[in-house]
Short mmCIF file of C-alpha atoms in Angstrom, two decimals:
data_model
loop_
_atom_site.label_atom_id
_atom_site.label_comp_id
_atom_site.label_asym_id
_atom_site.label_seq_id
_atom_site.Cartn_x
_atom_site.Cartn_y
_atom_site.Cartn_z
CA UNK L 7 33.28 -24.33 -38.12
CA UNK L 8 30.75 -24.24 -40.92
CA UNK L 9 28.21 -25.96 -38.66
CA UNK L 10 28.57 -23.22 -36.03
CA UNK L 11 28.29 -20.47 -38.62
CA UNK L 12 25.00 -21.88 -39.85
CA UNK L 13 23.58 -22.08 -36.31
CA UNK L 14 20.92 -19.46 -35.51
CA UNK L 15 17.94 -18.97 -33.22
CA UNK L 16 15.91 -21.53 -35.15
CA UNK L 17 17.91 -24.27 -33.46
CA UNK L 18 16.86 -23.18 -29.95
CA UNK L 19 13.89 -24.96 -28.37
CA UNK L 20 10.76 -22.95 -27.77
CA UNK L 21 11.09 -22.94 -23.98
CA UNK L 22 14.46 -21.19 -24.17
CA UNK L 23 13.15 -18.69 -26.71
CA UNK L 24 10.19 -17.90 -24.46
CA UNK L 25 12.59 -17.33 -21.54
CA UNK L 26 14.61 -14.95 -23.69
CA UNK L 27 11.51 -13.06 -24.82
CA UNK L 28 10.33 -12.71 -21.22
CA UNK L 29 13.11 -10.15 -20.58
CA UNK L 30 11.69 -7.80 -23.22
CA UNK L 31 9.13 -5.09 -22.65
CA UNK L 32 5.58 -5.42 -23.97
CA UNK L 33 6.31 -3.17 -26.91
CA UNK L 34 9.41 -5.16 -27.86
CA UNK L 35 7.55 -8.47 -27.56
CA UNK L 36 4.88 -7.21 -29.95
CA UNK L 37 7.58 -6.15 -32.41
CA UNK L 38 9.31 -9.52 -32.07
CA UNK L 39 6.14 -11.18 -33.30
CA UNK L 40 6.72 -9.61 -36.71
CA UNK L 41 10.01 -11.47 -37.33
CA UNK L 42 8.56 -14.72 -38.64
CA UNK L 43 5.59 -17.04 -38.30
CA UNK L 44 7.25 -19.05 -35.56
CA UNK L 45 7.93 -16.00 -33.43
CA UNK L 46 4.43 -14.74 -34.08
CA UNK L 47 3.14 -17.93 -32.52
CA UNK L 48 5.66 -17.80 -29.66
CA UNK L 49 4.80 -14.26 -28.54
CA UNK L 50 1.21 -15.34 -28.01
CA UNK L 51 2.27 -17.89 -25.41
CA UNK L 52 0.53 -17.05 -22.16
CA UNK L 53 3.72 -17.47 -20.16
CA UNK L 54 4.83 -14.13 -21.62
CA UNK L 55 1.64 -12.40 -20.52
CA UNK L 56 1.41 -13.22 -16.81
CA UNK L 57 2.80 -9.88 -15.64
CA UNK L 58 2.07 -7.08 -18.11
CA UNK L 59 3.56 -3.65 -17.38
CA UNK L 60 2.43 -0.88 -19.71
CA UNK L 61 3.51 2.04 -17.52
CA UNK L 62 6.77 2.44 -19.44
CA UNK L 63 4.96 2.49 -22.79
CA UNK L 64 4.03 6.14 -23.19
CA UNK L 65 1.10 7.03 -25.35
CA UNK L 66 -0.94 3.88 -24.83
CA UNK L 67 -4.42 4.55 -26.15
CA UNK L 68 -7.66 2.60 -26.06
CA UNK L 69 -6.91 1.33 -29.58
CA UNK L 70 -3.66 -0.29 -28.38
CA UNK L 71 -5.46 -1.78 -25.37
CA UNK L 72 -8.03 -3.39 -27.65
CA UNK L 73 -5.27 -4.76 -29.86
CA UNK L 74 -3.44 -6.31 -26.93
CA UNK L 75 -6.62 -7.77 -25.49
CA UNK L 76 -7.75 -9.36 -28.75
CA UNK L 77 -4.42 -10.81 -29.83
CA UNK L 78 -2.25 -11.41 -26.76
CA UNK L 79 -3.91 -11.16 -23.34
CA UNK L 80 -5.67 -14.28 -22.12
CA UNK L 81 -6.26 -16.62 -19.21
CA UNK L 82 -2.59 -16.45 -18.18
CA UNK L 83 -2.76 -12.79 -17.12
CA UNK L 84 -2.24 -12.30 -13.36
CA UNK L 85 -1.04 -8.70 -12.96
CA UNK L 86 -1.73 -5.69 -15.18
CA UNK L 87 -0.11 -2.26 -14.83
CA UNK L 88 -1.49 0.62 -16.89
CA UNK L 89 -0.62 4.30 -17.34
CA UNK L 90 -3.53 6.59 -18.10
CA UNK L 91 -3.78 9.80 -20.07
CA UNK L 92 -4.48 12.14 -17.16
CA UNK L 93 -1.19 14.01 -17.62
CA UNK L 94 -1.12 13.63 -21.38
CA UNK L 95 -1.71 16.62 -23.64
CA UNK L 96 -3.88 14.53 -25.96
CA UNK L 97 -6.26 13.28 -23.28
CA UNK L 98 -9.13 11.13 -24.44
CA UNK L 99 -10.92 8.06 -23.14
CA UNK L 100 -8.62 5.45 -21.70
CA UNK L 101 -10.64 2.74 -19.94
CA UNK L 102 -14.10 2.09 -21.29
CA UNK L 103 -16.87 -0.09 -19.92
CA UNK L 104 -16.80 -2.36 -22.95
CA UNK L 105 -13.04 -2.93 -22.64
CA UNK L 106 -13.31 -3.75 -18.94
CA UNK L 107 -16.10 -6.23 -19.61
CA UNK L 108 -14.03 -7.88 -22.33
CA UNK L 109 -11.05 -7.98 -19.94
CA UNK L 110 -13.18 -9.72 -17.31
CA UNK L 111 -14.31 -12.33 -19.83
CA UNK L 112 -10.98 -13.05 -21.49
CA UNK L 113 -8.75 -12.79 -18.37
CA UNK L 114 -10.63 -14.60 -15.59
CA UNK L 115 -7.49 -15.02 -13.45
CA UNK L 116 -6.46 -11.37 -13.23
CA UNK L 117 -5.81 -10.72 -9.53
CA UNK L 118 -3.88 -7.40 -9.43
CA UNK L 119 -4.54 -4.14 -11.26
CA UNK L 120 -2.29 -1.08 -11.00
CA UNK L 121 -3.45 2.21 -12.52
CA UNK L 122 -1.16 5.24 -12.83
CA UNK L 123 -2.44 8.72 -13.75
CA UNK L 124 -5.77 7.36 -14.94
CA UNK L 125 -8.92 9.44 -15.18
CA UNK L 126 -11.66 7.16 -13.87
CA UNK L 127 -14.41 9.76 -13.77
CA UNK L 128 -15.98 8.21 -16.85
CA UNK L 129 -16.68 4.98 -14.96
CA UNK L 130 -19.75 4.98 -12.70
CA UNK L 131 -18.46 2.37 -10.27
CA UNK L 132 -15.55 0.06 -9.58
CA UNK L 133 -17.92 -2.86 -10.07
CA UNK L 134 -17.01 -2.63 -13.76
CA UNK L 135 -13.54 -3.89 -12.88
CA UNK L 136 -12.88 -7.63 -13.26
CA UNK L 137 -14.53 -9.56 -10.40
CA UNK L 138 -11.42 -11.71 -9.99
CA UNK L 139 -9.41 -8.73 -8.70
CA UNK L 140 -7.89 -9.11 -5.25
CA UNK L 141 -5.47 -6.16 -5.26
CA UNK L 142 -6.30 -2.71 -6.64
CA UNK L 143 -3.65 0.02 -6.58
CA UNK L 144 -4.37 3.57 -7.72
CA UNK L 145 -1.69 6.23 -7.98
CA UNK L 146 -2.30 9.77 -9.10
CA UNK L 147 -5.81 8.95 -10.35
CA UNK L 148 -9.04 10.95 -10.45
CA UNK L 149 -12.14 9.27 -9.03
CA UNK L 150 -15.86 9.95 -9.36
CA UNK L 151 -17.88 10.53 -6.22
CA UNK L 152 -19.53 7.10 -6.07
CA UNK L 153 -16.69 5.03 -7.49
CA UNK L 154 -16.38 2.69 -4.49
CA UNK L 155 -20.11 2.39 -3.86
CA UNK L 156 -21.08 -1.15 -4.81
CA UNK L 157 -24.83 -0.62 -4.37
CA UNK L 158 -25.19 1.88 -7.22
CA UNK L 159 -24.90 -0.64 -10.05
CA UNK L 160 -26.62 -3.43 -8.19
CA UNK L 161 -29.67 -1.33 -7.38
CA UNK L 162 -29.98 -0.07 -10.95
CA UNK L 163 -29.81 -3.58 -12.38
CA UNK L 164 -32.44 -5.00 -10.04
CA UNK L 165 -35.98 -5.25 -11.36
CA UNK L 166 -38.95 -4.06 -9.33
CA UNK L 167 -40.08 -7.65 -8.92
CA UNK L 168 -36.75 -8.67 -7.45
CA UNK L 169 -36.74 -5.65 -5.18
CA UNK L 170 -40.22 -6.33 -3.83
CA UNK L 171 -39.62 -10.02 -3.46
CA UNK L 172 -39.62 -10.97 0.19
CA UNK L 173 -37.61 -14.11 -0.51
CA UNK L 174 -34.83 -12.19 -2.24
CA UNK L 175 -34.58 -9.72 0.63
CA UNK L 176 -34.46 -12.53 3.15
CA UNK L 177 -31.71 -14.24 1.14
CA UNK L 178 -29.61 -11.08 1.13
CA UNK L 179 -30.01 -10.76 4.89
CA UNK L 180 -28.88 -14.34 5.36
CA UNK L 181 -25.80 -13.78 3.19
CA UNK L 182 -24.89 -10.65 5.09
CA UNK L 183 -25.33 -12.39 8.42
CA UNK L 184 -23.07 -15.25 7.37
CA UNK L 185 -20.39 -12.85 6.08
CA UNK L 186 -20.69 -14.00 2.47
CA UNK L 187 -20.41 -11.57 -0.39
CA UNK L 188 -23.16 -11.47 -2.96
CA UNK L 189 -22.29 -12.57 -6.51
CA UNK L 190 -22.25 -8.93 -7.63
CA UNK L 191 -20.20 -7.79 -4.61
CA UNK L 192 -16.61 -6.56 -4.72
CA UNK L 193 -14.02 -9.21 -3.92
CA UNK L 194 -11.01 -6.88 -3.49
CA UNK L 195 -9.14 -7.54 -0.25
CA UNK L 196 -6.26 -5.04 -0.71
CA UNK L 197 -6.74 -1.41 -1.73
CA UNK L 198 -3.76 0.93 -2.16
CA UNK L 199 -4.31 4.65 -2.75
CA UNK L 200 -1.19 6.71 -3.39
CA UNK L 201 -1.49 10.44 -4.08
CA UNK L 202 -5.19 10.37 -4.96
CA UNK L 203 -6.40 13.89 -4.07
CA UNK L 204 -10.00 13.18 -5.00
CA UNK L 205 -10.33 10.46 -2.34
CA UNK L 206 -12.54 11.88 0.42
CA UNK L 207 -14.41 10.77 3.51
CA UNK L 208 -17.36 9.79 1.32
CA UNK L 209 -15.21 7.28 -0.56
CA UNK L 210 -13.89 5.94 2.75
CA UNK L 211 -17.43 5.48 4.02
CA UNK L 212 -18.33 3.59 0.84
CA UNK L 213 -15.59 1.07 1.60
CA UNK L 214 -17.59 -0.11 4.62
CA UNK L 215 -19.84 -2.01 2.20
CA UNK L 216 -16.90 -4.10 0.99
CA UNK L 217 -17.13 -7.38 2.83
CA UNK L 218 -13.68 -8.72 1.91
CA UNK L 219 -11.43 -5.71 2.40
CA UNK L 220 -8.63 -6.65 4.78
CA UNK L 221 -5.80 -4.26 3.85
CA UNK L 222 -6.11 -0.50 3.22
CA UNK L 223 -3.18 1.82 2.44
CA UNK L 224 -3.78 5.57 2.32
CA UNK L 225 -0.74 7.56 1.21
CA UNK L 226 -1.00 11.29 0.58
CA UNK L 227 -4.79 11.27 0.67
CA UNK L 228 -5.11 14.83 1.92
CA UNK L 229 -8.90 15.04 2.04
CA UNK L 230 -9.42 12.23 4.51
CA UNK L 231 -10.21 13.71 7.92
CA UNK L 232 -10.22 12.36 11.44
CA UNK L 233 -14.03 12.36 11.48
CA UNK L 234 -14.13 10.30 8.30
CA UNK L 235 -11.72 7.74 9.71
CA UNK L 236 -13.60 7.65 13.00
CA UNK L 237 -16.95 7.00 11.30
CA UNK L 238 -15.49 4.17 9.21
CA UNK L 239 -13.72 2.42 12.08
CA UNK L 240 -14.95 -0.98 13.20
CA UNK L 241 -17.02 -0.58 16.35
CA UNK L 242 -19.90 -2.18 18.16
CA UNK L 243 -23.26 -1.11 16.82
CA UNK L 244 -26.90 -1.99 17.11
CA UNK L 245 -26.65 -4.87 14.61
CA UNK L 246 -23.19 -6.05 15.65
CA UNK L 247 -19.84 -4.77 14.43
CA UNK L 248 -20.19 -1.86 12.03
CA UNK L 249 -17.69 -0.14 9.72
CA UNK L 250 -14.58 -1.76 8.25
CA UNK L 251 -14.97 -4.81 10.46
CA UNK L 252 -12.75 -7.15 8.42
CA UNK L 253 -9.84 -4.75 8.09
CA UNK L 254 -6.61 -6.10 9.60
CA UNK L 255 -3.99 -3.73 8.15
CA UNK L 256 -4.21 0.07 7.90
CA UNK L 257 -1.59 2.48 6.60
CA UNK L 258 -1.83 6.26 6.83
CA UNK L 259 0.94 8.53 5.63
CA UNK L 260 1.41 12.13 4.50
CA UNK L 261 4.85 12.81 3.05
CA UNK L 262 4.50 15.18 0.09
CA UNK L 263 2.94 18.40 -1.19
CA UNK L 264 3.89 21.21 1.12
CA UNK L 265 1.25 23.87 1.72
CA UNK L 266 -1.76 21.56 2.06
CA UNK L 267 -3.83 21.96 5.18
CA UNK L 268 -3.16 18.81 7.18
CA UNK L 269 -6.25 17.03 8.41
CA UNK L 270 -4.37 14.68 10.77
CA UNK L 271 -6.62 11.77 9.87
CA UNK L 272 -4.79 9.46 12.28
CA UNK L 273 -6.49 11.27 15.17
CA UNK L 274 -9.59 9.31 14.17
CA UNK L 275 -7.94 6.23 15.66
CA UNK L 276 -8.59 7.66 19.12
CA UNK L 277 -12.08 6.14 19.14
CA UNK L 278 -10.60 2.64 18.78
CA UNK L 279 -10.78 0.07 16.01
CA UNK L 280 -11.95 -3.48 16.63
CA UNK L 281 -9.89 -6.21 14.97
CA UNK L 282 -7.14 -3.93 13.63
CA UNK L 283 -3.89 -5.86 14.09
CA UNK L 284 -1.34 -3.95 11.96
CA UNK L 285 -0.87 -0.20 11.75
CA UNK L 286 1.59 1.73 9.58
CA UNK L 287 2.11 5.47 10.11
CA UNK L 288 4.27 7.66 7.92
CA UNK L 289 5.35 11.25 7.61
CA UNK L 290 3.26 13.84 9.38
CA UNK L 291 0.71 11.29 10.58
CA UNK L 292 3.16 9.61 12.97
CA UNK L 293 2.87 12.13 15.79
CA UNK L 294 -0.94 12.18 16.14
CA UNK L 295 -1.14 8.48 15.34
CA UNK L 296 1.14 7.54 18.22
CA UNK L 297 -1.10 9.46 20.59
CA UNK L 298 -4.10 7.36 19.58
CA UNK L 299 -2.42 3.99 19.07
CA UNK L 300 -3.02 3.05 22.70
CA UNK L 301 -6.78 2.84 21.96
CA UNK L 302 -6.21 -0.04 19.53
CA UNK L 303 -6.65 -3.05 21.79
CA UNK L 304 -5.97 -5.66 19.10
CA UNK L 305 -2.83 -4.00 17.69
CA UNK L 306 0.09 -6.40 17.27
CA UNK L 307 2.36 -4.77 14.66
CA UNK L 308 3.32 -1.11 14.37
CA UNK L 309 5.46 0.41 11.60
CA UNK L 310 6.74 4.01 11.65
CA UNK L 311 8.36 5.36 8.49
CA UNK L 312 9.70 8.56 6.90
CA UNK L 313 9.56 10.72 10.03
CA UNK L 314 11.63 12.27 12.81
CA UNK L 315 11.21 10.95 16.35
CA UNK L 316 12.80 11.28 19.74
CA UNK L 317 13.48 8.53 22.24
CA UNK L 318 11.16 10.08 24.84
CA UNK L 319 8.29 10.28 22.36
CA UNK L 320 8.60 6.61 21.44
CA UNK L 321 8.95 5.37 25.02
CA UNK L 322 5.91 7.31 26.22
CA UNK L 323 3.76 5.93 23.42
CA UNK L 324 4.91 2.32 23.83
CA UNK L 325 4.09 2.21 27.53
CA UNK L 326 0.44 1.72 26.60
CA UNK L 327 1.11 -0.88 23.88
CA UNK L 328 1.77 -3.93 26.00
CA UNK L 329 0.30 -6.31 23.44
CA UNK L 330 2.65 -5.23 20.65
CA UNK L 331 4.60 -8.06 19.01
CA UNK L 332 6.54 -6.21 16.29
CA UNK L 333 7.76 -2.61 16.11
CA UNK L 334 9.51 -1.47 12.94
CA UNK L 335 11.27 1.81 12.16
CA UNK L 336 11.80 2.53 8.45
CA UNK L 337 13.69 5.59 7.19
CA UNK L 338 13.35 7.25 10.59
CA UNK L 339 15.62 10.07 11.75
CA UNK L 340 16.17 9.98 15.52
CA UNK L 341 16.76 13.19 17.40
CA UNK L 342 19.84 13.24 19.63
CA UNK L 343 19.25 13.37 23.39
CA UNK L 344 19.35 16.84 24.87
CA UNK L 345 22.06 17.21 27.50
CA UNK L 346 21.56 19.77 30.29
CA UNK L 347 23.77 22.85 29.96
CA UNK L 348 26.86 23.04 32.17
CA UNK L 349 27.26 26.28 34.16
CA UNK L 350 30.79 27.44 34.90
CA UNK L 351 31.76 27.18 38.53
CA UNK L 352 28.87 24.90 39.43
CA UNK L 353 29.88 22.15 41.86
CA UNK L 354 33.53 23.18 41.74
CA UNK L 355 35.65 23.09 44.95
CA UNK L 356 33.50 25.08 47.41
CA UNK L 357 34.16 25.15 51.13
CA UNK L 358 30.85 23.60 52.17
CA UNK L 359 31.53 20.03 51.10
CA UNK L 360 32.20 20.53 47.39
CA UNK L 361 35.31 18.40 47.63
CA UNK L 362 33.29 15.53 49.12
CA UNK L 363 30.89 15.58 46.17
CA UNK L 364 33.85 15.53 43.79
CA UNK L 365 35.27 12.57 45.62
CA UNK L 366 31.96 10.70 45.43
CA UNK L 367 31.74 11.36 41.71
CA UNK L 368 35.30 10.19 41.19
CA UNK L 369 34.62 7.03 43.14
CA UNK L 370 31.42 6.34 41.17
CA UNK L 371 33.26 6.96 37.93
CA UNK L 372 36.16 4.77 38.93
CA UNK L 373 33.90 2.03 40.22
CA UNK L 374 32.15 1.41 36.91
CA UNK L 375 33.96 2.46 33.76
CA UNK L 376 31.59 0.46 31.59
CA UNK L 377 28.69 2.75 32.48
CA UNK L 378 30.70 5.71 31.16
CA UNK L 379 31.28 3.90 27.91
CA UNK L 380 27.58 3.12 27.61
CA UNK L 381 26.70 6.73 28.31
CA UNK L 382 29.10 7.94 25.64
CA UNK L 383 27.71 5.43 23.16
CA UNK L 384 24.13 6.40 23.95
CA UNK L 385 24.90 10.09 23.58
CA UNK L 386 26.36 9.56 20.13
CA UNK L 387 23.79 7.05 18.95
CA UNK L 388 20.40 6.79 20.71
CA UNK L 389 19.34 3.64 18.85
CA UNK L 390 21.07 1.18 21.25
CA UNK L 391 19.58 2.93 24.28
CA UNK L 392 16.18 2.98 22.59
CA UNK L 393 16.42 -0.72 21.90
CA UNK L 394 17.20 -1.41 25.56
CA UNK L 395 14.33 0.77 26.74
CA UNK L 396 11.88 -0.94 24.40
CA UNK L 397 13.16 -4.36 25.47
CA UNK L 398 12.34 -3.46 29.08
CA UNK L 399 8.88 -2.10 28.22
CA UNK L 400 7.93 -4.73 25.62
CA UNK L 401 9.84 -7.93 26.35
CA UNK L 402 7.90 -10.01 23.82
CA UNK L 403 8.16 -7.43 21.01
CA UNK L 404 10.58 -7.63 18.08
CA UNK L 405 12.16 -4.26 17.24
CA UNK L 406 13.52 -3.72 13.72
CA UNK L 407 15.50 -0.71 12.45
CA UNK L 408 15.78 -0.30 8.67
CA UNK L 409 17.71 2.53 7.05
CA UNK L 410 17.54 4.70 10.17
CA UNK L 411 19.90 7.52 11.09
CA UNK L 412 20.65 9.94 13.90
CA UNK L 413 20.39 13.68 13.46
CA UNK L 414 23.71 15.41 14.02
CA UNK L 415 23.57 18.16 16.61
CA UNK L 416 25.30 21.29 15.21
CA UNK L 417 26.35 22.31 18.74
#
């Protein structure tokens, strides 16, 4: 028994201790490094700093970010989540150019950056972000006007000799023709914007210069209009395909903030979009988006979420989507079918053949009782009937219902 009483954490191997420390938050890991010299060395192991979430640590300032970067963050960092000071009473500078440059140098494998409530108006361009980024997610952030414009920094850093050089210009044309991004270009392929009110059509137009963007998610971006989406769509131009030509996935959804004037940006899909294979519509953008989805010739997957739909509305829209391979409904409320009102005395026992009609109805009802059961089931729950209708219209399409419900008719 004395041997077990003397046993403590010093007897555990380092791999087990690192696994135990991985369940702690960033703030707790930093505090654990003050226990002893061994733990101070263990908390600097890069296996603990692959996924760093600082959104739960309130009051993170630039001083704390510098401390973490100098002592803990390194080549093992893959994903970084930060909470800014946009909603803080103290305010102040959060992300500086010098810190972002140091982050790019010390963390060359950082592939995902998530920013929450960050004021980015102090940064001239997103080119200051680490070039290794593949996924950028912004939620509740403020953006400057030319944040997504990748030519602003590049043009300012070029010398007059390089600008007037014919060979350099020819080289850039060759790279653009081959679809290769320049060394100073933006390598982000997934951009997620959630509740970013400052995102406008000008920002969307700036994304057309990104040569690797393949996935774009716009949620509660109220200032994006149909004209802005139409001008950024991939289409045939004088020099080939113009706009967001490499985009394969697009999500548009408006679900929050009552009282805003809706722009119905999804109406911009009516002009078509070359190469767009996956479309996700949510909230108040579902109705106008379904009207224009038939213009997307390359569309293969369609997802509808957080909306209210009727069976007739879905069937009419899917008649023009013969090439669809996957149709998904997520958090959708289906309207019940409207039954025609029954008038008293209608079709009841008249002299001029009313009894014959009753007899025919009784025979039809008695001949196939299963049809009555199906009708009763469809009246109570339109999802089975909708599935059968979609199976007839789109035989090669997979239909998925996730967390869907049927609105209860008060009558």
